[in-house]
Amino acid sequence: MLYIHDFEIELEEYALKGKMNEFPVFDYCPSCNSFVQGNLHRNGYYWRYGINENDEAFHIPICRLRCLACKANISILPSFLIPYFQHTLYTIVDRVRQFLEGKKVSGCRQQLGHYVKRFCERIHWIHSFFVDSGHQLGLSKDIKKEAQKYMKMILDIGISPFFRRSWGHLSSYFMGKLILPYLKHEKNYNRPT
């Protein structure tokens, strides 16, 4: 199980502190809500890469906990990272935003194409999240227009708060693979060249 936590620092500072980061202390297990005392144990760390907007890679620790009550392994993922992506959340969103605005984007063209494609495939999921949050919105067939609209809404909320609030919506997450095949749409978005 992943637990998203805002350490209120950026990737570089998190990497510098390493295992000395201030990891959250729980009163209840994030998985089963059982009382923590004696049940939640630190289960080591695993290491992964985080890549910032300058394409600098940092090898960072991710703290793992184990609940003895429900047997769940809980990984504390910093809110600036997305599961299964090495670039930070801010880098990915900023590059997609620049592409949608027609600006020149730094970085690998194929990777940008992947990010734009994934973002456009997730438009229905993002729309659903905002509707569930109380917004009354329509959804047109122009995916690029919708992508620009929702990118602005995400930036208005804040990238990290949007990611934390939307975590688990429809049993998924921002930029995650679609798990509901009927939400796929025809490919009418533009890819970078």
Short mmCIF file of C-alpha atoms in Angstrom, two decimals:
data_model
loop_
_atom_site.label_atom_id
_atom_site.label_comp_id
_atom_site.label_asym_id
_atom_site.label_seq_id
_atom_site.Cartn_x
_atom_site.Cartn_y
_atom_site.Cartn_z
CA MET A 1 0.00 0.00 0.00
CA LEU A 2 1.25 3.48 -0.83
CA TYR A 3 0.75 6.35 1.57
CA ILE A 4 1.31 9.79 0.03
CA HIS A 5 2.93 12.21 2.46
CA ASP A 6 3.85 15.87 1.98
CA PHE A 7 7.31 16.30 3.47
CA GLU A 8 7.11 20.04 2.59
CA ILE A 9 10.52 19.84 0.91
CA GLU A 10 11.68 19.30 -2.66
CA LEU A 11 13.42 16.30 -4.18
CA GLU A 12 16.94 17.71 -3.73
CA GLU A 13 16.52 18.33 0.02
CA TYR A 14 14.78 14.97 0.50
CA ALA A 15 17.69 13.22 -1.24
CA LEU A 16 20.22 15.14 0.88
CA LYS A 17 18.52 14.09 4.15
CA GLY A 18 18.08 10.50 2.96
CA LYS A 19 16.99 8.22 5.81
CA MET A 20 17.07 11.19 8.20
CA ASN A 21 13.89 12.72 6.72
CA GLU A 22 11.04 13.34 9.15
CA PHE A 23 8.79 10.40 8.28
CA PRO A 24 5.22 10.56 9.61
CA VAL A 25 4.25 8.90 12.87
CA PHE A 26 0.88 7.14 12.80
CA ASP A 27 -1.72 6.62 15.53
CA TYR A 28 -3.68 4.19 13.37
CA CYS A 29 -2.65 1.90 10.51
CA PRO A 30 -3.37 3.60 7.14
CA SER A 31 -4.51 0.24 5.78
CA CYS A 32 -6.79 -1.31 8.43
CA ASN A 33 -7.21 1.57 10.94
CA SER A 34 -6.08 -0.62 13.84
CA PHE A 35 -4.37 1.04 16.78
CA VAL A 36 -0.67 1.36 15.99
CA GLN A 37 0.97 0.73 19.37
CA GLY A 38 2.92 -2.50 18.91
CA ASN A 39 1.37 -3.21 15.50
CA LEU A 40 3.20 -0.92 13.07
CA HIS A 41 6.92 -1.57 12.59
CA ARG A 42 9.47 0.07 10.33
CA ASN A 43 10.27 -2.51 7.67
CA GLY A 44 13.34 -0.88 6.14
CA TYR A 45 13.64 1.17 2.98
CA TYR A 46 13.68 0.64 -0.72
CA TRP A 47 15.54 2.91 -3.08
CA ARG A 48 14.27 4.55 -6.22
CA TYR A 49 15.23 7.38 -8.52
CA GLY A 50 13.69 10.80 -8.64
CA ILE A 51 14.51 13.08 -11.58
CA ASN A 52 14.01 16.85 -11.33
CA GLU A 53 13.21 19.42 -14.04
CA ASN A 54 16.91 19.73 -14.92
CA ASP A 55 17.06 15.96 -15.58
CA GLU A 56 19.28 15.43 -12.54
CA ALA A 57 18.72 11.98 -11.00
CA PHE A 58 18.67 11.44 -7.24
CA HIS A 59 18.74 8.04 -5.55
CA ILE A 60 16.28 8.36 -2.65
CA PRO A 61 14.99 6.11 0.15
CA ILE A 62 11.31 5.25 0.50
CA CYS A 63 10.40 4.22 4.05
CA ARG A 64 8.40 1.01 4.48
CA LEU A 65 6.22 0.02 7.42
CA ARG A 66 4.58 -3.32 8.20
CA CYS A 67 1.31 -3.67 10.08
CA LEU A 68 1.22 -6.82 12.19
CA ALA A 69 -2.58 -6.68 12.42
CA CYS A 70 -3.43 -6.67 8.69
CA LYS A 71 -0.02 -7.79 7.34
CA ALA A 72 0.07 -4.81 4.95
CA ASN A 73 3.32 -3.25 3.81
CA ILE A 74 2.97 0.52 3.70
CA SER A 75 5.38 2.62 1.63
CA ILE A 76 5.56 6.33 2.47
CA LEU A 77 5.85 8.03 -0.92
CA PRO A 78 6.77 11.74 -0.98
CA SER A 79 4.04 13.82 -2.60
CA PHE A 80 6.43 15.14 -5.26
CA LEU A 81 6.67 11.64 -6.81
CA ILE A 82 4.16 9.62 -8.83
CA PRO A 83 4.22 5.82 -8.55
CA TYR A 84 6.11 4.18 -11.43
CA PHE A 85 7.41 7.54 -12.77
CA GLN A 86 10.95 8.72 -12.16
CA HIS A 87 10.40 12.38 -13.04
CA THR A 88 8.83 14.42 -10.26
CA LEU A 89 5.16 15.30 -10.30
CA TYR A 90 6.02 18.98 -10.88
CA THR A 91 8.30 18.19 -13.83
CA ILE A 92 5.69 16.04 -15.55
CA VAL A 93 2.84 18.50 -15.05
CA ASP A 94 5.00 21.47 -16.09
CA ARG A 95 6.14 19.75 -19.30
CA VAL A 96 2.59 18.74 -20.21
CA ARG A 97 1.40 22.29 -19.45
CA GLN A 98 4.10 23.79 -21.68
CA PHE A 99 3.17 21.42 -24.49
CA LEU A 100 -0.55 22.25 -24.19
CA GLU A 101 0.31 25.97 -24.32
CA GLY A 102 2.34 25.42 -27.50
CA LYS A 103 5.66 26.28 -25.88
CA LYS A 104 9.00 24.59 -26.49
CA VAL A 105 9.54 21.83 -23.93
CA SER A 106 12.90 20.61 -22.67
CA GLY A 107 13.62 16.94 -22.23
CA CYS A 108 13.13 13.80 -24.26
CA ARG A 109 10.51 14.07 -27.00
CA GLN A 110 9.38 10.43 -26.67
CA GLN A 111 8.98 10.81 -22.93
CA LEU A 112 6.96 13.99 -23.42
CA GLY A 113 4.78 12.10 -25.90
CA HIS A 114 4.17 9.44 -23.25
CA TYR A 115 3.24 12.05 -20.62
CA VAL A 116 0.89 13.94 -22.96
CA LYS A 117 -0.75 10.70 -24.11
CA ARG A 118 -1.24 9.49 -20.53
CA PHE A 119 -2.63 12.88 -19.42
CA CYS A 120 -5.09 12.96 -22.32
CA GLU A 121 -6.16 9.38 -21.62
CA ARG A 122 -6.86 10.41 -18.02
CA ILE A 123 -9.11 13.37 -18.90
CA HIS A 124 -12.28 11.41 -18.09
CA TRP A 125 -10.80 10.36 -14.74
CA ILE A 126 -9.77 13.97 -13.94
CA HIS A 127 -13.23 15.17 -15.00
CA SER A 128 -14.83 12.58 -12.71
CA PHE A 129 -12.65 13.70 -9.79
CA PHE A 130 -13.67 17.35 -10.21
CA VAL A 131 -17.36 16.44 -10.58
CA ASP A 132 -17.17 14.35 -7.39
CA SER A 133 -15.53 17.37 -5.71
CA GLY A 134 -18.61 19.47 -6.45
CA HIS A 135 -17.74 21.20 -9.72
CA GLN A 136 -20.46 21.25 -12.36
CA LEU A 137 -18.61 20.70 -15.59
CA GLY A 138 -19.38 19.45 -19.04
CA LEU A 139 -17.02 17.38 -21.15
CA SER A 140 -16.60 18.13 -24.86
CA LYS A 141 -15.08 15.84 -27.49
CA ASP A 142 -12.12 18.18 -28.04
CA ILE A 143 -9.54 16.46 -25.85
CA LYS A 144 -6.87 19.15 -26.26
CA LYS A 145 -9.32 21.85 -25.15
CA GLU A 146 -10.39 19.71 -22.20
CA ALA A 147 -6.75 18.98 -21.32
CA GLN A 148 -6.01 22.72 -21.22
CA LYS A 149 -9.09 23.38 -19.06
CA TYR A 150 -8.25 20.68 -16.53
CA MET A 151 -4.57 21.60 -16.47
CA LYS A 152 -5.59 25.11 -15.42
CA MET A 153 -7.88 23.68 -12.71
CA ILE A 154 -5.09 21.45 -11.40
CA LEU A 155 -2.69 24.41 -11.27
CA ASP A 156 -5.34 26.51 -9.47
CA ILE A 157 -5.64 23.88 -6.72
CA GLY A 158 -1.90 23.26 -6.64
CA ILE A 159 -0.15 20.25 -8.12
CA SER A 160 0.72 18.47 -4.87
CA PRO A 161 -2.65 19.12 -3.15
CA PHE A 162 -4.46 17.86 -6.27
CA PHE A 163 -2.36 14.69 -6.28
CA ARG A 164 -2.95 13.98 -2.57
CA ARG A 165 -6.71 14.71 -2.73
CA SER A 166 -7.26 12.68 -5.88
CA TRP A 167 -5.27 9.66 -4.65
CA GLY A 168 -7.51 6.59 -4.73
CA HIS A 169 -10.31 8.22 -6.76
CA LEU A 170 -11.94 5.39 -8.73
CA SER A 171 -9.27 3.10 -7.19
CA SER A 172 -6.57 4.83 -9.21
CA TYR A 173 -4.29 7.85 -9.25
CA PHE A 174 -3.24 10.77 -11.44
CA MET A 175 -1.29 9.61 -14.52
CA GLY A 176 -1.91 5.95 -13.56
CA LYS A 177 -2.95 3.38 -16.13
CA LEU A 178 -6.63 3.17 -16.91
CA ILE A 179 -8.30 0.29 -15.15
CA LEU A 180 -11.72 0.86 -16.69
CA PRO A 181 -11.49 0.09 -20.43
CA TYR A 182 -14.81 1.77 -21.23
CA LEU A 183 -13.32 5.16 -20.24
CA LYS A 184 -10.84 5.03 -23.13
CA HIS A 185 -11.55 7.47 -25.92
CA GLU A 186 -10.53 7.88 -29.51
CA LYS A 187 -7.06 9.34 -29.95
CA ASN A 188 -7.71 12.90 -31.12
CA TYR A 189 -4.93 14.67 -29.22
CA ASN A 190 -1.76 16.08 -30.72
CA ARG A 191 1.58 14.44 -30.03
CA PRO A 192 4.85 16.33 -29.89
CA THR A 193 7.01 16.17 -33.00
#
